Amino acid sequence: MRGKININPMKTLSTVSLTLFSSVLFAQSGINLKDESFLKKELEKTRYEIDSDAKAIILFEEGSVYFEDDHYDYKYEIVAKLLSDEAIEHLAEVTIPRRENMVITGISAESFNLNGGKIERTKLESDNILKDKIDDKLKVIKFNIPGVKKGSIIHYSYKFHKSSAVSVPEWPFQNLYPTLYSKYSVRLPGTFSCNSILRSGKVFKEASKEKELETCDACQFTEKYESTGSYMAWATKNIPAFVKEPFSSGKDNFMERIKVMITSVYLSNGSKYKLFNNWTDFSKKFLYDNKEYIGQVFSPNNFLDDKVNEITKSAASDIEKAKSICNYVKLHFSMVHNDDDNIKSVFRNGKGDVFGINMLMIAMMKKAGLDCDPVVLSTKSNERLSSLYPSPYDLNYLVGYFKDGNNKTYLLDATAYNLPFGTLKPECYNGYARIVNETGDAINLSPDEIKDKTTTLVSIKPVENNSLSAKVDVKLGIFKSMDMRKDAKGDSTDAKNKLIQSLAESMISVTPGTLSIKNFNNPDEPITMHYEGVIKLDTAVSTFYITPYLSKFYTKNPFTAIERNLPVELDYNEDQTLIYNFQLPENYSIDDFPKSYSIKFDNNMSFSNTYNYDVEKKTLTMASKFQTTATTYPAIEYKNIRAVFEKMVEEQNKKFVLKRSHI
Amino acid sequence: MKKLINICILATLPFALHAKENYEALAVRNIPDSLKSGAHATFRYDNTVINVVDIENVKSVRDYAVTIFDEKGMVFSQLVESYNKASSIEDIDATLIDADGKEIQSLKQRDIQDRSTYGLSFEFNSDQRMKFFSFQYKNYPYTVVFHIEKKLKSTFLIPSWRARVSTISSVENAQLTITHPDDLPTRYKEYEMPANLIKKETKDSKGSTTNSWQISNLAAYKEQPNSQAGNFDAPTVALSPSKFRLYEHEGDLNSWQTMGAFFYQLNDGRDELPEDKKALVKSMVADEPTVYGKVQKLYAYMQQSTRYVADEYGISGWQTFEAKDVCRTGYGDCKGLVNYLKALLKAADITAYTTLVYGGAEDIDRLDRTFPDNNFNHVILCVPQQKDTIWVECTSQLCPAGYLSDFTSDRDVLITTEHGGWLAHTPAYYENVNYVNRKAVMNFDPANTNNQVVYLTNVYSGPMQDPTSNFVKTKSAKEVSEMVNKKFSFPSYAVKTYHYDHQLNDNHIPSLNESIEADVNGIINSTQKRTFINMAWMRNPMEDLYQLSPRTLPIVLNESYAITDSIEVTIPAGATIENMPTDIETKLPFALYKVHFNFKDDKITMVRTFKQIKGVYEANLYEAYQKLYKDIASEKNKLNVVILNKAS
């Protein structure tokens, strides 16, 4: 979390976890790089029982944190077997971020190979440990482990010292590769109280001695020292690789890990300083009361008076005022990644990050007398917030919560350039979030609440000379409109081209000049498209196979995997409708059409195709509809979801048959 | 920050500004309508002055003003300048002007971001850094005025110049001026220059020459896909030094011969191997009778024992790490790996040469034989033979020796030898070796309404096999399984079994055999009375070159290839076919397209062949190209065999 709280989270990188090199424990966890027969055996292996398909195996990984006062020493160590070129690229090149208040020491790295039955060890030379200054805020230490190829074993370790720290780094037991042994230990001073939050598929047994951690499947050890502190350690074995799947939220929601949250600190005067006790306390102390951070919006902010008056002078109601302010900020302030969340500076410079821009919007709302407060949240790529404990380092987004005079509420984001007033970007609907005001309530931003409703109307009528005229009207839902606007930067030319090209597959010849796209640059309204065309009926034949699906809901089943482990999480609910009306010409009849069809799953997902042929009125109508009313489904239901989409694409590939009567 | 404007510029440029405050000439109303049309930004003036002071001191000053009309033009308001150990950015200044020409803001030096390129490029280690700045202003239209001064520590680094006209930007006025001492000439060549080019050359009494090029009123042009033949698509002055000194190494780029000589000498003598490695090489090739066999064996050894890591810091951007370093670390960049294999081959008494190339599937025309220029981004190895030179791509751990893939095939390259450089052309892969042959067999079973079983037997050859073959060789079984469940364009399917088999033909061209058994939905569909068997679910074999505006530029097709699909469907005996599509044949200078249907013994077969012939074709063929593309696209819906269902 950025801002004025003196807490620096250490987000672990996937290539960089932190383990401790302790020669005693190291050997007793089953790994002993000094033992030639052990090394030879591992070097000869080409596959491992835990996952015969793995591209690498983490044989050993250990991290330790030794906290004293407001600083800690961190040690990391890893031993890995590399079984593929891709894993080599990923694991043999190591980057260690070096932020402020961090001093890195004690780097060592080596590789082992088997060459003609002999073990070859190649050590990293200190000349090859390189520094790079990425920018003003970040430096890195980087190195490439020498002598690495398929089958190599790599081993490296390092330590760093971090000052001005009030948080403990998180430790993932699980990696992108299977891990045979993982251990994490934390030593905290007696002045700290903490909670530890464990996520694992196993139950961790309580060990009476730390030695048990070397051999148990999953256990933890805790030791409290009177006044001098506490020591906690966790170890687990045989953790499978984490595999990301499409249509799921961030990996941090699933990966097995341990989180140690410091909840309070005893100060030298004996008083207890609560840090992350619960959300209410945390929100009040670090957000609401923090005048240099989110508390800014609750300050007088008189410098905004003139501008707010100017923007809202012709607004007749609360909602109109809110829209004027939100649109003004959207139009005049650029979102940049510069950590500028000072409202005055954002206002002056015309740019800021999402916190800065939305806080400016909220402050302006308050200036206009509107009821609007900040909401802090964690976006979908991040770990979901828990109601049970505050996790400040996961708060990576801020929006506005506005209540109009009729108690109707709106969620506002002045950086959601392609979305209407009151709709957030899909990544913001990630469950538990917090309103920041005096009481500080929770709020649930569920993706079930948002929906994309897209409608296509096709009307086919006869014209002279064995032709049919087609009129098509499409109204895109909120998110399909957003997608179309997203990369276009206000220019609808590409969208028009894409639409014309997609029609190459249909029988319709678009009449030039009839294609229009409306509201492309008006995000408060859905995009609508209209075009007209002609279908020529060849007089040389009398049977025509016609598809009513000018655009399919899905051209391919998006659920391509056969099996699934993670829950299916859609970004939003869908409501797609296609209505096709065909007024037949004289001397023509519908000889054949598909049977009406519907498929439903769990009352939350359904697809239906309904055909109706009125022989007397000579009309054929077809209505195709796909709907979801829930966005999250357990993995066990994956096959059913896949089946709905399978049937949907199958049905939308069908045709009806038009015949010309012989006179 | 004072702007330093050369007096010469003031005399020649109508839009140069004399004083910081006077920007009224930049008011948006002064832009001609012809330059606003189709543009999202206009460069009001864009003046570059290069002064070659001496062999290790080149000053470059660029002054430009760009008016941004909307969000799409905003990219031009961003300043991105790179520098490294051999160059420096001496000054950056920027001013934001409103639509009427009034100053709004000016740059504060602390707002300039400086960043390493680590993480942004493929290089593990590099001295290349970048400076970024943008006002991030959204009240369109507005103008940004930039001033950038750079110093280059070698004439080797003099960049080429181009006018910034594009599909989204127009240019009101652009100028390049370069002054050099007469004994240190900079060579130049113009490309794509408009008719209104004003070109001047003046010599002064102190023994220096000034060349200038000025162009004006270039309107934004409409996108015309695949229209660039040659290296450039906008007015460009390519600049190349004659003499230079780079990190104390002297050279001369006057000719391909001298250029090759410089690179050869810079990298010479760095191919020594430890004695044990030399002995290993000798033992490895002892029983190989042919030169190709030896090259392949040593190449395979190198592929298994080294990897690609690009450490290109300072001189290492041009000079290879020594072979013994690569031996020890097990990694190197393209130069390092080429040099290492060269060293291995030397130990086997095989001569090979480092060859400079511009790599990229679309970049076959980067080298202009008439203009020696250091326009390379990669090196490969050349093992000359009496017949069939063996080319080797040393950064690949998957290619066989002698095969280059489309990254470096079919282009001019510069071989560097002890006698200097000479040009050669790498092999091209035509449709006889660059093809896909797919065969799909299915048995239509009316009783099975869930799905159809389809058997695919496909062969990919040449560059067309590379993506799938490389994937299968490097990814895990799970990832390959995911890939096969995504790659085919069936509406919905599930693969039951798959198998891959890698082959190599006599000319060292790799091919891939793919066999798949899958349950497929959506290609055989039934209505109440009929069953439609779709015979054209496959992707369009043509590249989509759609453009809205009339085509005026040639059509450039860089690749020859062939895609053949054979589909065989067995239908129930006695089934009544209501519709069998008719054969199609289209012959055009750039393509051949044939579809043939046959029905015999309850088997319907369709063979669809598409061949593209590489070349540069006249613009008037564009309509025919588009028509063929659309006809094939519409087959997705039209090409159905229709069978009448048996009455139950």
CSV table of C-alpha atoms in Angstrom, one decimal, chain B residues 165-439:
chain,number,residue,atom,x,y,z
B,165,VAL,CA,4.1,11.3,-41.2
B,166,SER,CA,2.0,8.2,-40.6
B,167,THR,CA,-1.6,7.0,-40.8
B,168,ILE,CA,-2.4,9.1,-37.8
B,169,SER,CA,0.0,12.1,-38.1
B,170,SER,CA,0.7,14.8,-40.6
B,171,VAL,CA,3.8,17.0,-41.1
B,172,GLU,CA,3.7,20.7,-41.8
B,173,ASN,CA,7.4,21.2,-42.0
B,174,ALA,CA,10.4,18.9,-41.4
B,175,GLN,CA,14.1,19.5,-41.8
B,176,LEU,CA,17.3,17.7,-41.4
B,177,THR,CA,20.7,19.5,-41.5
B,178,ILE,CA,24.0,17.7,-41.1
B,179,THR,CA,27.4,19.4,-41.0
B,180,HIS,CA,30.6,17.4,-41.2
B,181,PRO,CA,34.2,18.1,-41.8
B,182,ASP,CA,35.2,17.2,-45.3
B,183,ASP,CA,37.6,14.6,-44.1
B,184,LEU,CA,34.9,12.9,-42.1
B,185,PRO,CA,32.0,12.6,-44.5
B,186,THR,CA,28.7,11.2,-43.6
B,187,ARG,CA,27.1,9.3,-46.4
B,188,TYR,CA,23.4,9.5,-47.1
B,189,LYS,CA,20.6,8.1,-49.2
B,190,GLU,CA,17.0,9.4,-49.5
B,191,TYR,CA,13.9,7.2,-49.6
B,192,GLU,CA,10.3,7.9,-50.2
B,193,MET,CA,10.9,11.6,-50.7
B,194,PRO,CA,8.0,13.8,-51.8
B,195,ALA,CA,8.2,16.0,-54.9
B,196,ASN,CA,8.5,19.2,-52.8
B,197,LEU,CA,11.8,18.1,-51.3
B,198,ILE,CA,14.2,21.0,-51.0
B,199,LYS,CA,17.8,19.7,-50.9
B,200,LYS,CA,20.8,21.9,-50.4
B,201,GLU,CA,24.6,21.5,-50.0
B,202,THR,CA,27.0,24.2,-48.9
B,203,LYS,CA,30.7,24.1,-48.3
B,204,ASP,CA,32.4,26.6,-46.1
B,205,SER,CA,36.0,27.8,-46.1
B,206,LYS,CA,36.9,25.9,-43.0
B,207,GLY,CA,36.6,22.6,-44.8
B,208,SER,CA,33.2,21.4,-43.8
B,209,THR,CA,30.1,20.6,-45.7
B,210,THR,CA,26.5,21.1,-44.8
B,211,ASN,CA,23.6,19.1,-46.3
B,212,SER,CA,20.0,19.8,-45.7
B,213,TRP,CA,16.7,18.4,-46.6
B,214,GLN,CA,13.4,20.1,-46.1
B,215,ILE,CA,10.0,18.8,-46.8
B,216,SER,CA,6.6,20.2,-46.1
B,217,ASN,CA,2.8,19.6,-46.1
B,218,LEU,CA,2.7,15.8,-45.8
B,219,ALA,CA,-0.9,14.8,-45.0
B,220,ALA,CA,-1.6,11.7,-42.9
B,221,TYR,CA,-2.0,8.7,-45.2
B,222,LYS,CA,-4.5,6.0,-45.1
B,223,GLU,CA,-3.5,2.6,-43.9
B,224,GLN,CA,-2.8,0.2,-46.7
B,225,PRO,CA,-1.8,-3.1,-45.3
B,226,ASN,CA,1.1,-5.0,-46.8
B,227,SER,CA,2.2,-2.1,-48.9
B,228,GLN,CA,5.8,-1.6,-47.8
B,229,ALA,CA,8.3,-2.9,-50.3
B,230,GLY,CA,11.8,-2.1,-49.1
B,231,ASN,CA,13.0,-0.7,-45.9
B,232,PHE,CA,11.0,2.5,-45.4
B,233,ASP,CA,7.5,3.7,-45.7
B,234,ALA,CA,7.9,7.4,-44.9
B,235,PRO,CA,10.3,10.0,-46.2
B,236,THR,CA,13.7,9.0,-44.8
B,237,VAL,CA,17.3,10.0,-45.0
B,238,ALA,CA,19.5,7.1,-44.1
B,239,LEU,CA,22.8,8.3,-42.7
B,240,SER,CA,25.9,6.2,-42.4
B,241,PRO,CA,29.4,7.4,-41.4
B,242,SER,CA,32.5,6.7,-43.3
B,243,LYS,CA,35.2,6.6,-40.6
B,244,PHE,CA,34.4,6.0,-37.0
B,245,ARG,CA,35.9,5.0,-33.7
B,246,LEU,CA,33.8,2.9,-31.4
B,247,TYR,CA,35.1,2.2,-27.9
B,248,GLU,CA,38.6,2.8,-29.3
B,249,HIS,CA,38.1,0.4,-32.2
B,250,GLU,CA,38.4,2.2,-35.5
B,251,GLY,CA,36.6,1.3,-38.7
B,252,ASP,CA,35.0,2.5,-41.9
B,253,LEU,CA,31.5,1.9,-43.1
B,254,ASN,CA,32.1,3.2,-46.7
B,255,SER,CA,31.5,-0.2,-48.2
B,256,TRP,CA,30.2,-3.6,-47.3
B,257,GLN,CA,33.7,-4.8,-47.6
B,258,THR,CA,35.1,-2.4,-45.0
B,259,MET,CA,32.1,-2.8,-42.8
B,260,GLY,CA,32.6,-6.6,-42.7
B,261,ALA,CA,36.3,-6.0,-42.0
B,262,PHE,CA,35.5,-3.9,-39.0
B,263,PHE,CA,33.2,-6.4,-37.4
B,264,TYR,CA,35.5,-9.2,-38.2
B,265,GLN,CA,38.5,-7.5,-36.6
B,266,LEU,CA,36.4,-6.4,-33.6
B,267,ASN,CA,35.5,-10.0,-32.9
B,268,ASP,CA,38.7,-11.8,-34.1
B,269,GLY,CA,40.8,-13.9,-31.8
B,270,ARG,CA,38.0,-14.4,-29.3
B,271,ASP,CA,37.4,-18.0,-30.4
B,272,GLU,CA,40.0,-19.8,-28.2
B,273,LEU,CA,38.7,-22.8,-26.4
B,274,PRO,CA,40.2,-24.7,-23.5
B,275,GLU,CA,42.3,-27.7,-24.5
B,276,ASP,CA,39.9,-30.2,-23.1
B,277,LYS,CA,37.1,-28.8,-25.1
B,278,LYS,CA,39.1,-29.0,-28.3
B,279,ALA,CA,39.8,-32.6,-27.5
B,280,LEU,CA,36.2,-33.3,-26.9
B,281,VAL,CA,35.3,-31.7,-30.3
B,282,LYS,CA,37.8,-33.9,-32.1
B,283,SER,CA,36.4,-37.0,-30.5
B,284,MET,CA,32.8,-36.0,-31.2
B,285,VAL,CA,33.3,-35.6,-34.9
B,286,ALA,CA,35.9,-38.3,-35.5
B,287,ASP,CA,33.3,-40.7,-37.0
B,288,GLU,CA,31.3,-38.2,-38.9
B,289,PRO,CA,32.0,-38.6,-42.6
B,290,THR,CA,30.4,-35.4,-43.9
B,291,VAL,CA,30.9,-31.7,-43.1
B,292,TYR,CA,27.1,-31.4,-42.5
B,293,GLY,CA,27.2,-34.3,-40.1
B,294,LYS,CA,30.0,-32.6,-38.1
B,295,VAL,CA,28.3,-29.3,-38.1
B,296,GLN,CA,25.0,-30.8,-36.9
B,297,LYS,CA,26.7,-32.8,-34.2
B,298,LEU,CA,28.6,-29.8,-32.8
B,299,TYR,CA,25.5,-27.6,-33.2
B,300,ALA,CA,23.4,-30.1,-31.2
B,301,TYR,CA,26.1,-30.2,-28.6
B,302,MET,CA,26.0,-26.4,-28.3
B,303,GLN,CA,22.2,-26.4,-28.2
B,304,GLN,CA,22.2,-28.8,-25.3
B,305,SER,CA,24.9,-27.1,-23.3
B,306,THR,CA,24.3,-23.4,-23.7
B,307,ARG,CA,21.4,-21.0,-23.5
B,308,TYR,CA,20.6,-17.5,-24.7
B,309,VAL,CA,21.4,-14.6,-22.3
B,310,ALA,CA,21.9,-11.2,-23.8
B,311,ASP,CA,24.6,-9.2,-21.9
B,312,GLU,CA,25.2,-6.3,-24.2
B,313,TYR,CA,26.7,-3.7,-22.0
B,314,GLY,CA,28.9,-1.2,-23.7
B,315,ILE,CA,31.2,-2.7,-26.4
B,316,SER,CA,29.5,-6.0,-25.8
B,317,GLY,CA,26.7,-4.7,-27.9
B,318,TRP,CA,29.0,-5.3,-30.9
B,319,GLN,CA,31.9,-7.4,-29.6
B,320,THR,CA,31.3,-11.0,-28.6
B,321,PHE,CA,32.2,-12.4,-25.3
B,322,GLU,CA,35.1,-14.9,-25.7
B,323,ALA,CA,34.3,-18.5,-26.5
B,324,LYS,CA,36.0,-19.6,-23.3
B,325,ASP,CA,33.6,-17.4,-21.3
B,326,VAL,CA,30.6,-19.0,-23.0
B,327,CYS,CA,32.2,-22.3,-22.3
B,328,ARG,CA,32.4,-21.5,-18.6
B,329,THR,CA,29.1,-19.7,-18.1
B,330,GLY,CA,27.0,-21.8,-20.5
B,331,TYR,CA,25.3,-18.8,-21.9
B,332,GLY,CA,25.7,-16.0,-24.5
B,333,ASP,CA,23.8,-13.7,-26.8
B,334,CYS,CA,23.5,-14.3,-30.6
B,335,LYS,CA,27.1,-13.1,-31.1
B,336,GLY,CA,28.4,-15.1,-28.2
B,337,LEU,CA,26.7,-18.3,-29.3
B,338,VAL,CA,27.7,-17.8,-33.0
B,339,ASN,CA,31.3,-17.2,-31.9
B,340,TYR,CA,31.2,-20.3,-29.7
B,341,LEU,CA,30.0,-22.6,-32.4
B,342,LYS,CA,32.5,-21.0,-34.8
B,343,ALA,CA,35.2,-21.9,-32.2
B,344,LEU,CA,33.9,-25.5,-31.9
B,345,LEU,CA,33.9,-25.8,-35.7
B,346,LYS,CA,37.4,-24.4,-35.9
B,347,ALA,CA,38.5,-27.1,-33.5
B,348,ALA,CA,37.1,-29.6,-36.0
B,349,ASP,CA,38.9,-27.8,-38.9
B,350,ILE,CA,35.7,-26.4,-40.3
B,351,THR,CA,35.7,-22.7,-41.4
B,352,ALA,CA,32.7,-20.7,-40.5
B,353,TYR,CA,31.9,-17.0,-40.6
B,354,THR,CA,29.8,-14.7,-38.4
B,355,THR,CA,27.1,-13.1,-40.6
B,356,LEU,CA,25.2,-9.9,-39.8
B,357,VAL,CA,21.5,-9.9,-40.5
B,358,TYR,CA,18.3,-8.0,-39.8
B,359,GLY,CA,16.0,-10.7,-38.3
B,360,GLY,CA,12.2,-10.7,-38.4
B,361,ALA,CA,9.6,-12.5,-40.4
B,362,GLU,CA,8.5,-9.3,-42.2
B,363,ASP,CA,11.9,-7.7,-42.4
B,364,ILE,CA,13.3,-9.3,-45.6
B,365,ASP,CA,14.1,-6.1,-47.3
B,366,ARG,CA,16.0,-4.2,-44.6
B,367,LEU,CA,19.4,-4.3,-46.4
B,368,ASP,CA,19.8,-1.9,-49.4
B,369,ARG,CA,22.7,-3.3,-51.4
B,370,THR,CA,23.4,0.2,-52.9
B,371,PHE,CA,23.8,1.8,-49.4
B,372,PRO,CA,26.3,0.3,-46.9
B,373,ASP,CA,24.7,0.9,-43.6
B,374,ASN,CA,24.9,-0.8,-40.2
B,375,ASN,CA,21.2,-1.9,-40.2
B,376,PHE,CA,21.5,-5.2,-38.5
B,377,ASN,CA,20.0,-6.6,-35.2
B,378,HIS,CA,21.2,-10.2,-35.2
B,379,VAL,CA,24.0,-12.6,-36.2
B,380,ILE,CA,23.9,-16.1,-37.6
B,381,LEU,CA,26.7,-18.5,-38.7
B,382,CYS,CA,27.6,-19.3,-42.3
B,383,VAL,CA,29.5,-22.5,-43.1
B,384,PRO,CA,30.4,-22.1,-46.8
B,385,GLN,CA,30.4,-25.2,-48.9
B,386,GLN,CA,31.0,-25.9,-52.6
B,387,LYS,CA,27.3,-26.5,-52.8
B,388,ASP,CA,24.6,-25.7,-50.3
B,389,THR,CA,26.2,-23.4,-47.7
B,390,ILE,CA,25.2,-24.5,-44.2
B,391,TRP,CA,23.4,-21.7,-42.3
B,392,VAL,CA,23.0,-22.0,-38.6
B,393,GLU,CA,20.7,-20.1,-36.2
B,394,CYS,CA,22.7,-20.3,-33.0
B,395,THR,CA,20.1,-18.9,-30.6
B,396,SER,CA,17.7,-21.7,-31.4
B,397,GLN,CA,17.8,-24.9,-29.3
B,398,LEU,CA,15.3,-26.6,-31.7
B,399,CYS,CA,16.4,-25.9,-35.3
B,400,PRO,CA,18.5,-28.4,-37.2
B,401,ALA,CA,21.7,-27.1,-38.8
B,402,GLY,CA,21.0,-25.7,-42.3
B,403,TYR,CA,17.5,-24.4,-41.4
B,404,LEU,CA,16.9,-20.8,-40.6
B,405,SER,CA,13.1,-20.5,-40.2
B,406,ASP,CA,11.4,-17.3,-41.3
B,407,PHE,CA,13.3,-15.2,-38.8
B,408,THR,CA,16.3,-14.8,-41.1
B,409,SER,CA,15.4,-16.6,-44.3
B,410,ASP,CA,15.2,-15.1,-47.8
B,411,ARG,CA,17.2,-11.9,-47.3
B,412,ASP,CA,20.5,-10.2,-47.9
B,413,VAL,CA,23.1,-10.6,-45.2
B,414,LEU,CA,26.7,-9.5,-44.7
B,415,ILE,CA,29.2,-12.3,-44.1
B,416,THR,CA,32.3,-11.0,-42.2
B,417,THR,CA,35.6,-12.6,-43.0
B,418,GLU,CA,39.3,-11.9,-42.8
B,419,HIS,CA,39.1,-10.4,-46.3
B,420,GLY,CA,36.3,-8.1,-45.3
B,421,GLY,CA,32.6,-8.3,-45.8
B,422,TRP,CA,30.6,-9.7,-48.7
B,423,LEU,CA,26.8,-9.8,-49.3
B,424,ALA,CA,25.0,-13.1,-49.7
B,425,HIS,CA,21.3,-14.1,-49.6
B,426,THR,CA,19.9,-16.6,-47.2
B,427,PRO,CA,17.7,-19.5,-48.5
B,428,ALA,CA,14.0,-18.9,-49.2
B,429,TYR,CA,11.3,-21.4,-48.4
B,430,TYR,CA,8.8,-21.7,-51.1
B,431,GLU,CA,5.4,-23.4,-51.1
B,432,ASN,CA,7.0,-26.8,-52.1
B,433,VAL,CA,8.6,-26.9,-48.6
B,434,ASN,CA,6.5,-24.3,-46.7
B,435,TYR,CA,3.1,-25.9,-46.5
B,436,VAL,CA,0.4,-27.5,-44.4
B,437,ASN,CA,-1.5,-30.6,-45.6
B,438,ARG,CA,-4.4,-31.5,-43.5
B,439,LYS,CA,-6.7,-34.5,-43.7
